[in-house]
Amino acid sequence: MKIGTKLSLGFGLILLLVAILSVLIVTKLSGMNHEASHIESDLANKVRVSSINTAVKDNAISSMEMLLITDSDLNNKIIKQIEERNQSNAKLIDTLSQDLADSEEDMKLLAEVKKHRTLYVSGLERVIGMVKAGKHAEASYVAGEEMIPMLAPFLKAVKNLDEYQGSKVDASSKQIQQTAGSIRNTALLVGSTVLIIGLFSAISIIRAITV
């Protein structure tokens, strides 16, 4: 075989392998970008669910303060804070309903959050109405019957949704790590193959010249 032919074959194989490597890397990088967008979305959802969780706990504390305090001005400030948190949570839940609509499991968990929130907020609003009317004794009784028992199931539902968002973030992170490892291994394999082909081509050319 002529030297020119050997050179053409050797460099042709090298270029082919480089092209294959490029295609594989681009494909896997596209997959990584897809997973990265998933992580970004899941993180944003987790932050919103965590905000809901924090607001619910803050409202639970504020509602207890409201029942213990008889100063109407101070109670009005506390009630305003509670109502603002409730409004903020309602907006966050609405955005989650839109962003999680494609996931059956997410919507199932979110439905539980909505159900228990409705029960808890209903009791809370009734207690607030009684406090505003100056009926603290009645408010305390209703709180024990219709508000406080609804808090634990509500927090549990929020926690379940929060943990599921965290599990999705972890899964996407692991997928990105696996993809990155696959890209590295592919590059090493193809690079090693290119090196071997180049070495054999060089040896063949040297032999052809010296023989």
XYZ file of N, CA and C in Angstrom:
633
model
N 0.843 -1.198 0.000
C 0.000 0.000 0.000
C 0.878 1.248 0.000
N 0.540 2.228 -0.810
C 1.345 3.436 -0.904
C 1.263 4.260 0.378
N 2.312 5.054 0.600
C 2.363 5.905 1.809
C 1.192 6.878 1.825
N 0.902 7.453 0.672
C -0.212 8.408 0.593
C -1.531 7.783 0.976
N -1.741 6.561 0.554
C -2.979 5.852 0.886
C -3.071 5.592 2.384
N -1.926 5.147 2.950
C -1.904 4.891 4.401
C -2.174 6.173 5.190
N -1.562 7.262 4.743
C -1.792 8.538 5.423
C -3.263 8.944 5.343
N -3.834 8.769 4.161
C -5.240 9.132 3.972
C -6.156 8.297 4.862
N -5.890 6.991 4.925
C -6.694 6.108 5.771
C -6.545 6.456 7.251
N -5.298 6.683 7.656
C -5.037 6.992 9.060
C -5.711 8.278 9.493
N -5.505 9.341 8.712
C -6.108 10.617 9.060
C -7.622 10.579 8.884
N -8.089 9.786 7.904
C -9.530 9.646 7.718
C -10.197 9.012 8.923
N -9.577 7.955 9.461
C -10.119 7.307 10.662
C -10.093 8.252 11.852
N -8.990 8.992 11.975
C -8.873 9.943 13.089
C -9.970 11.002 13.005
N -10.178 11.565 11.818
C -11.217 12.582 11.632
C -12.609 12.015 11.895
N -12.835 10.760 11.479
C -14.125 10.114 11.716
C -14.393 9.962 13.212
N -13.360 9.510 13.938
C -13.517 9.338 15.390
C -13.736 10.678 16.085
N -13.026 11.705 15.644
C -13.211 13.038 16.223
C -14.642 13.529 15.971
N -15.142 13.278 14.752
C -16.517 13.676 14.421
C -17.521 12.934 15.303
N -17.291 11.620 15.476
C -18.176 10.821 16.344
C -18.138 11.341 17.773
N -16.939 11.643 18.247
C -16.783 12.170 19.600
C -17.544 13.486 19.753
N -17.428 14.342 18.762
C -18.092 15.647 18.818
C -19.611 15.485 18.899
N -20.144 14.577 18.067
C -21.590 14.343 18.060
C -22.056 13.799 19.411
N -21.304 12.842 19.948
C -21.676 12.253 21.238
C -21.655 13.296 22.357
N -20.627 14.115 22.354
C -20.508 15.124 23.407
C -21.621 16.160 23.302
N -21.905 16.609 22.079
C -22.982 17.582 21.891
C -24.323 17.000 22.351
N -24.569 15.730 22.012
C -25.815 15.072 22.410
C -25.933 14.983 23.932
N -24.840 14.576 24.561
C -24.870 14.425 26.019
C -24.946 15.785 26.717
N -24.317 16.799 26.130
C -24.405 18.146 26.705
C -25.824 18.692 26.612
N -26.503 18.351 25.535
C -27.910 18.754 25.402
C -28.744 18.123 26.515
N -28.429 16.852 26.814
C -29.117 16.178 27.914
C -28.829 16.845 29.249
N -27.584 17.280 29.429
C -27.216 17.969 30.668
C -27.958 19.292 30.802
N -28.093 20.019 29.696
C -28.822 21.286 29.719
C -30.284 21.060 30.099
N -30.838 19.951 29.582
C -32.232 19.613 29.908
C -32.380 19.333 31.397
N -31.449 18.561 31.941
C -31.500 18.241 33.372
C -31.253 19.489 34.217
N -30.367 20.372 33.742
C -30.081 21.609 34.476
C -31.330 22.487 34.557
N -32.095 22.526 33.476
C -33.335 23.309 33.495
C -34.335 22.700 34.466
N -34.319 21.363 34.564
C -35.188 20.684 35.532
C -34.792 21.058 36.958
N -33.495 21.077 37.223
C -33.025 21.426 38.564
C -33.439 22.852 38.920
N -33.271 23.756 37.966
C -33.647 25.152 38.201
C -35.124 25.269 38.552
N -35.951 24.561 37.806
C -37.393 24.590 38.050
C -37.744 23.941 39.391
N -37.127 22.791 39.663
C -37.411 22.081 40.919
C -36.955 22.888 42.135
N -35.812 23.560 42.001
C -35.317 24.395 43.097
C -36.276 25.556 43.368
N -36.761 26.175 42.285
C -37.701 27.285 42.437
C -38.982 26.810 43.133
N -39.451 25.626 42.757
C -40.651 25.064 43.394
C -40.398 24.754 44.862
N -39.220 24.220 45.147
C -38.880 23.883 46.535
C -38.819 25.140 47.401
N -38.257 26.204 46.843
C -38.171 27.472 47.576
C -39.569 27.983 47.906
N -40.486 27.874 46.939
C -41.856 28.341 47.184
C -42.561 27.488 48.237
N -42.371 26.184 48.162
C -42.996 25.307 49.164
C -42.407 25.583 50.551
N -41.113 25.817 50.619
C -40.471 26.141 51.899
C -40.997 27.457 52.450
N -41.254 28.414 51.559
C -41.821 29.701 51.983
C -43.212 29.510 52.572
N -43.992 28.638 51.933
C -45.326 28.335 52.465
C -45.214 27.716 53.848
N -44.299 26.773 53.991
C -44.094 26.093 55.272
C -43.737 27.089 56.376
N -42.810 28.004 56.054
C -42.386 29.009 57.036
C -43.541 29.925 57.417
N -44.324 30.355 56.420
C -45.444 31.260 56.679
C -46.510 30.599 57.550
N -46.765 29.322 57.300
C -47.763 28.595 58.098
C -47.317 28.510 59.561
N -46.045 28.211 59.759
C -45.522 28.132 61.130
C -45.564 29.502 61.817
N -45.226 30.548 61.057
C -45.285 31.904 61.621
C -46.717 32.276 61.986
N -47.660 31.888 61.145
C -49.064 32.172 61.450
C -49.554 31.397 62.670
N -49.044 30.190 62.842
C -49.423 29.396 64.015
C -48.969 30.094 65.295
N -47.758 30.629 65.269
C -47.234 31.358 66.431
C -48.032 32.647 66.654
N -48.263 33.365 65.549
C -48.999 34.629 65.653
C -50.420 34.421 66.153
N -51.050 33.333 65.743
C -52.425 33.076 66.182
C -52.483 32.808 67.680
N -51.459 32.154 68.208
C -51.403 31.927 69.652
C -51.203 33.250 70.403
N -50.339 34.099 69.849
C -50.136 35.429 70.447
C -51.436 36.220 70.429
N -52.157 36.114 69.315
C -53.423 36.835 69.162
C -54.435 36.425 70.236
N -54.443 35.143 70.575
C -55.396 34.655 71.576
C -55.007 35.062 72.992
N -53.704 35.262 73.202
C -53.229 35.603 74.551
C -53.247 37.097 74.830
N -53.176 37.898 73.766
C -53.092 39.348 73.918
C -54.500 39.963 73.847
N -54.768 40.883 74.775
C -56.082 41.539 74.795
C -56.022 42.967 74.233
N -54.815 43.458 73.983
C -54.661 44.798 73.404
C -55.139 44.781 71.951
N -56.182 45.536 71.647
C -56.795 45.499 70.321
C -55.864 46.024 69.225
N -55.094 47.073 69.530
C -54.188 47.627 68.520
C -53.107 46.617 68.130
N -52.547 45.984 69.161
C -51.510 44.978 68.900
C -52.096 43.784 68.159
N -53.285 43.394 68.550
C -53.944 42.275 67.863
C -54.222 42.600 66.397
N -54.590 43.850 66.137
C -54.838 44.253 64.744
C -53.576 44.125 63.901
N -52.430 44.452 64.479
C -51.156 44.310 63.762
C -50.859 42.830 63.487
N -51.105 42.007 64.500
C -50.864 40.564 64.346
C -51.793 39.986 63.280
N -53.067 40.393 63.343
C -54.043 39.894 62.370
C -53.655 40.317 60.952
N -53.178 41.537 60.805
C -52.749 42.018 59.489
C -51.600 41.160 58.947
N -50.649 40.817 59.817
C -49.520 39.972 59.403
C -50.009 38.584 58.982
N -50.951 38.042 59.756
C -51.503 36.715 59.429
C -52.188 36.745 58.070
N -53.000 37.766 57.852
C -53.740 37.864 56.596
C -52.806 38.060 55.404
N -51.733 38.825 55.596
C -50.755 39.026 54.514
C -50.057 37.709 54.164
N -49.724 36.933 55.187
C -49.087 35.627 54.928
C -50.063 34.696 54.215
N -51.326 34.721 54.618
C -52.326 33.873 53.958
C -52.475 34.242 52.482
N -52.472 35.528 52.198
C -52.578 35.984 50.806
C -51.345 35.568 50.003
N -50.174 35.710 50.625
C -48.930 35.313 49.954
C -48.934 33.815 49.659
N -49.387 33.021 50.638
C -49.442 31.566 50.432
C -50.427 31.187 49.327
N -51.538 31.895 49.268
C -52.530 31.614 48.221
C -51.928 31.856 46.838
N -51.153 32.923 46.700
C -50.511 33.226 45.416
C -49.454 32.174 45.075
N -48.672 31.768 46.080
C -47.652 30.747 45.840
C -48.274 29.421 45.410
N -49.378 29.063 46.035
C -50.060 27.823 45.677
C -50.616 27.898 44.260
N -51.101 29.068 43.881
C -51.605 29.243 42.512
C -50.491 29.049 41.484
N -49.312 29.615 41.757
C -48.196 29.470 40.816
C -47.704 28.025 40.779
N -47.726 27.358 41.925
C -47.331 25.945 41.961
C -48.322 25.091 41.171
N -49.588 25.442 41.244
C -50.611 24.693 40.495
C -50.332 24.748 39.000
N -49.836 25.885 38.541
C -49.514 26.037 37.118
C -48.223 25.296 36.757
N -47.195 25.466 37.593
C -45.869 24.919 37.265
C -45.771 23.412 37.478
N -46.629 22.858 38.324
C -46.568 21.424 38.604
C -47.661 20.641 37.879
N -48.362 21.318 36.982
C -49.523 20.705 36.336
C -49.186 19.453 35.533
N -47.948 19.344 35.072
C -47.572 18.197 34.229
C -47.185 16.956 35.038
N -47.109 17.089 36.351
C -46.694 15.966 37.193
C -47.877 15.460 38.024
N -48.251 14.230 37.798
C -49.385 13.655 38.525
C -49.109 13.576 40.027
N -47.900 13.161 40.390
C -47.556 13.042 41.807
C -47.529 14.409 42.482
N -46.975 15.401 41.801
C -46.952 16.757 42.349
C -48.366 17.275 42.588
N -49.235 17.078 41.613
C -50.601 17.571 41.738
C -51.362 16.855 42.849
N -51.047 15.570 43.034
C -51.682 14.817 44.120
C -51.261 15.382 45.472
N -49.959 15.648 45.624
C -49.453 16.206 46.882
C -49.964 17.627 47.096
N -50.023 18.397 46.017
C -50.504 19.775 46.117
C -51.986 19.804 46.471
N -52.745 18.831 45.960
C -54.172 18.751 46.290
C -54.371 18.538 47.794
N -53.495 17.736 48.400
C -53.548 17.529 49.851
C -53.258 18.825 50.599
N -52.276 19.570 50.094
C -51.941 20.867 50.705
C -53.152 21.796 50.654
N -53.780 21.867 49.493
C -54.942 22.742 49.324
C -56.085 22.331 50.240
N -56.326 21.026 50.328
C -57.430 20.526 51.152
C -57.236 20.904 52.623
N -56.054 20.620 53.141
C -55.803 20.897 54.563
C -55.649 22.391 54.830
N -55.178 23.121 53.838
C -55.088 24.579 54.003
C -56.489 25.183 54.125
N -57.397 24.707 53.311
C -58.776 25.212 53.351
C -59.391 25.013 54.735
N -59.182 23.836 55.306
C -59.725 23.538 56.637
C -59.073 24.404 57.703
N -57.744 24.547 57.629
C -57.022 25.324 58.639
C -57.367 26.811 58.536
N -57.333 27.344 57.334
C -57.594 28.773 57.154
C -59.035 29.112 57.522
N -59.941 28.199 57.256
C -61.340 28.423 57.626
C -61.475 28.602 59.135
N -60.830 27.711 59.892
C -60.856 27.839 61.352
C -60.135 29.087 61.820
N -58.992 29.392 61.193
C -58.218 30.574 61.569
C -59.013 31.849 61.334
N -59.684 31.940 60.208
C -60.460 33.145 59.891
C -61.637 33.314 60.849
N -62.212 32.199 61.264
C -63.318 32.292 62.233
C -62.806 32.796 63.580
N -61.628 32.313 63.971
C -61.027 32.773 65.231
C -60.701 34.255 65.146
N -60.135 34.678 64.012
C -59.801 36.090 63.825
C -61.054 36.963 63.936
N -62.150 36.506 63.337
C -63.396 37.262 63.414
C -63.874 37.437 64.843
N -63.734 36.397 65.647
C -64.150 36.482 67.045
C -63.236 37.403 67.849
N -61.937 37.352 67.566
C -60.990 38.231 68.261
C -61.289 39.687 67.921
N -61.574 39.965 66.654
C -61.918 41.324 66.249
C -63.174 41.813 66.959
N -64.094 40.871 67.233
C -65.344 41.221 67.921
C -65.169 41.272 69.436
N -63.958 40.997 69.908
C -63.691 41.043 71.335
C -64.130 39.805 72.089
N -64.411 38.715 71.364
C -64.869 37.476 71.991
C -63.685 36.510 72.163
N -62.798 36.839 73.082
C -61.577 36.051 73.242
C -61.844 34.646 73.785
N -62.777 34.524 74.699
C -63.076 33.206 75.271
C -63.630 32.270 74.188
N -64.555 32.786 73.412
C -65.127 31.978 72.327
C -64.068 31.654 71.271
N -63.207 32.643 71.009
C -62.145 32.456 70.022
C -61.197 31.338 70.447
N -60.868 31.304 71.736
C -59.974 30.260 72.247
C -60.607 28.888 72.116
N -61.901 28.817 72.363
C -62.601 27.531 72.253
C -62.626 27.057 70.796
N -62.971 27.955 69.882
C -63.031 27.602 68.460
C -61.646 27.226 67.947
N -60.619 27.933 68.441
C -59.248 27.618 68.032
C -58.901 26.180 68.406
N -59.307 25.774 69.594
C -59.031 24.414 70.041
C -59.805 23.356 69.293
N -60.941 23.755 68.723
C -61.792 22.804 68.028
C -61.592 22.794 66.510
N -61.386 23.962 65.926
C -61.430 24.078 64.468
C -60.130 24.570 63.824
N -59.198 25.092 64.632
C -57.971 25.639 64.042
C -56.745 24.787 64.381
N -56.473 24.644 65.654
C -55.262 23.938 66.087
C -55.223 22.490 65.587
N -56.333 21.720 65.662
C -56.278 20.330 65.162
C -56.001 20.238 63.653
N -56.281 21.315 62.920
C -56.080 21.319 61.466
C -54.650 21.690 61.068
N -53.875 22.190 62.047
C -52.530 22.671 61.734
C -51.570 21.537 61.389
N -51.560 20.486 62.221
C -50.603 19.385 62.004
C -50.800 18.706 60.645
N -52.042 18.362 60.233
C -52.215 17.755 58.901
C -51.786 18.697 57.771
N -52.032 19.993 57.958
C -51.630 20.981 56.957
C -50.111 21.012 56.812
N -49.411 21.085 57.940
C -47.941 21.104 57.908
C -47.384 19.801 57.335
N -48.039 18.683 57.647
C -47.595 17.396 57.123
C -47.720 17.363 55.602
N -48.822 17.889 55.087
C -49.033 17.917 53.639
C -47.983 18.799 52.958
N -47.676 19.944 53.577
C -46.655 20.844 53.026
C -45.282 20.169 53.063
N -45.003 19.473 54.158
C -43.717 18.776 54.292
C -43.565 17.697 53.215
N -44.627 16.951 52.965
C -44.578 15.904 51.937
C -44.273 16.484 50.559
N -44.903 17.621 50.238
C -44.652 18.277 48.956
C -43.226 18.806 48.893
N -42.755 19.357 50.005
C -41.393 19.895 50.068
C -40.351 18.786 49.873
N -40.562 17.672 50.530
C -39.618 16.550 50.412
C -39.606 15.981 48.995
N -40.767 15.969 48.356
C -40.820 15.451 46.981
C -40.059 16.370 46.023
N -40.177 17.680 46.245
C -39.407 18.618 45.416
C -37.906 18.402 45.625
N -37.525 18.148 46.882
C -36.114 17.876 47.174
C -35.619 16.610 46.503
N -36.483 15.586 46.471
C -36.084 14.320 45.833
C -35.900 14.506 44.332
N -36.698 15.377 43.726
C -36.554 15.634 42.287
C -35.255 16.381 41.998
N -34.897 17.303 42.874
C -33.625 18.026 42.713
C -32.458 17.051 42.820
N -32.525 16.160 43.802
C -31.447 15.167 43.985
C -31.338 14.246 42.769
N -32.482 13.821 42.243
C -32.482 12.917 41.086
C -31.865 13.597 39.865
N -32.211 14.851 39.649
C -31.654 15.583 38.504
C -30.159 15.809 38.679
N -29.729 16.065 39.911
C -28.301 16.263 40.180
C -27.508 14.993 39.887
N -28.059 13.858 40.298
C -27.396 12.578 40.040
C -27.325 12.296 38.541
N -28.388 12.646 37.824
C -28.403 12.422 36.384
C -27.333 13.259 35.690
N -27.168 14.484 36.149
C -26.133 15.354 35.568
C -24.747 14.786 35.857
N -24.548 14.286 37.063
C -23.259 13.685 37.414
C -22.972 12.465 36.535
N -23.999 11.656 36.317
C -23.829 10.468 35.461
C -23.518 10.863 34.018
N -24.212 11.887 33.536
C -23.968 12.355 32.170
C -22.562 12.914 32.030
N -22.128 13.675 33.038
C -20.774 14.231 33.005
C -19.735 13.114 33.008
N -19.985 12.068 33.816
C -19.074 10.931 33.845
C -19.067 10.189 32.524
N -20.233 10.089 31.890
C -20.324 9.418 30.595
C -19.559 10.196 29.524
N -19.661 11.522 29.561
C -18.928 12.355 28.600
C -17.425 12.167 28.785
N -16.994 12.162 30.037
C -15.560 11.988 30.328
C -15.065 10.635 29.824
N -15.836 9.589 30.103
C -15.433 8.246 29.676
C -15.419 8.113 28.149
N -16.423 8.707 27.513
C -16.476 8.667 26.051
C -15.281 9.392 25.443
N -14.974 10.551 25.998
C -13.837 11.327 25.488
C -12.528 10.564 25.677
N -12.377 9.911 26.829
C -11.153 9.137 27.080
C -11.051 7.954 26.121
N -12.188 7.270 25.898
C -12.189 6.111 25.015
C -11.836 6.497 23.580
N -12.526 7.507 23.076
C -12.271 7.931 21.699
C -10.871 8.525 21.567
N -10.466 9.293 22.584
C -9.127 9.879 22.549
C -8.047 8.814 22.534
N -8.247 7.766 23.335
C -7.283 6.670 23.362
C -7.245 5.944 22.023
N -8.438 5.772 21.436
C -8.514 5.097 20.131
C -7.802 5.911 19.056
N -8.013 7.230 19.091
C -7.334 8.116 18.133
C -5.821 8.024 18.300
N -5.377 7.987 19.548
C -3.947 7.901 19.833
C -3.358 6.595 19.298
N -4.083 5.487 19.514
C -3.611 4.173 19.042
C -3.558 4.128 17.517
N -4.622 4.627 16.893
C -4.636 4.643 15.419
C -3.508 5.507 14.879
N -3.307 6.643 15.514
C -2.223 7.527 15.081
C -0.867 6.872 15.238
N -0.709 6.134 16.346
C 0.560 5.461 16.607
C 0.819 4.372 15.564
N -0.210 3.552 15.310
C -0.044 2.493 14.308
C 0.184 3.070 12.906
N -0.501 4.168 12.617
C -0.301 4.811 11.315
C 1.131 5.298 11.171
N 1.639 5.897 12.246
C 3.013 6.401 12.220
C 4.008 5.262 12.045
N 3.764 4.162 12.768
C 4.666 2.999 12.655
C 4.625 2.434 11.238
N 3.411 2.325 10.676
C 3.285 1.784 9.323
C 4.010 2.662 8.306
N 3.874 3.966 8.479
C 4.535 4.900 7.552
C 6.051 4.795 7.664
N 6.552 4.711 8.914
C 7.991 4.620 9.141
C 8.528 3.343 8.509
N 7.796 2.245 8.700
C 8.237 0.972 8.131
C 8.256 1.036 6.587
N 7.177 1.674 6.083
C 7.097 1.774 4.609
C 8.256 2.593 4.052
N 8.674 3.587 4.789
C 9.765 4.447 4.334
C 11.115 3.753 4.456
N 11.299 3.040 5.564
C 12.608 2.457 5.855
C 12.836 1.115 5.169
N 11.733 0.450 4.786
C 11.894 -0.862 4.143
C 12.368 -0.680 2.707
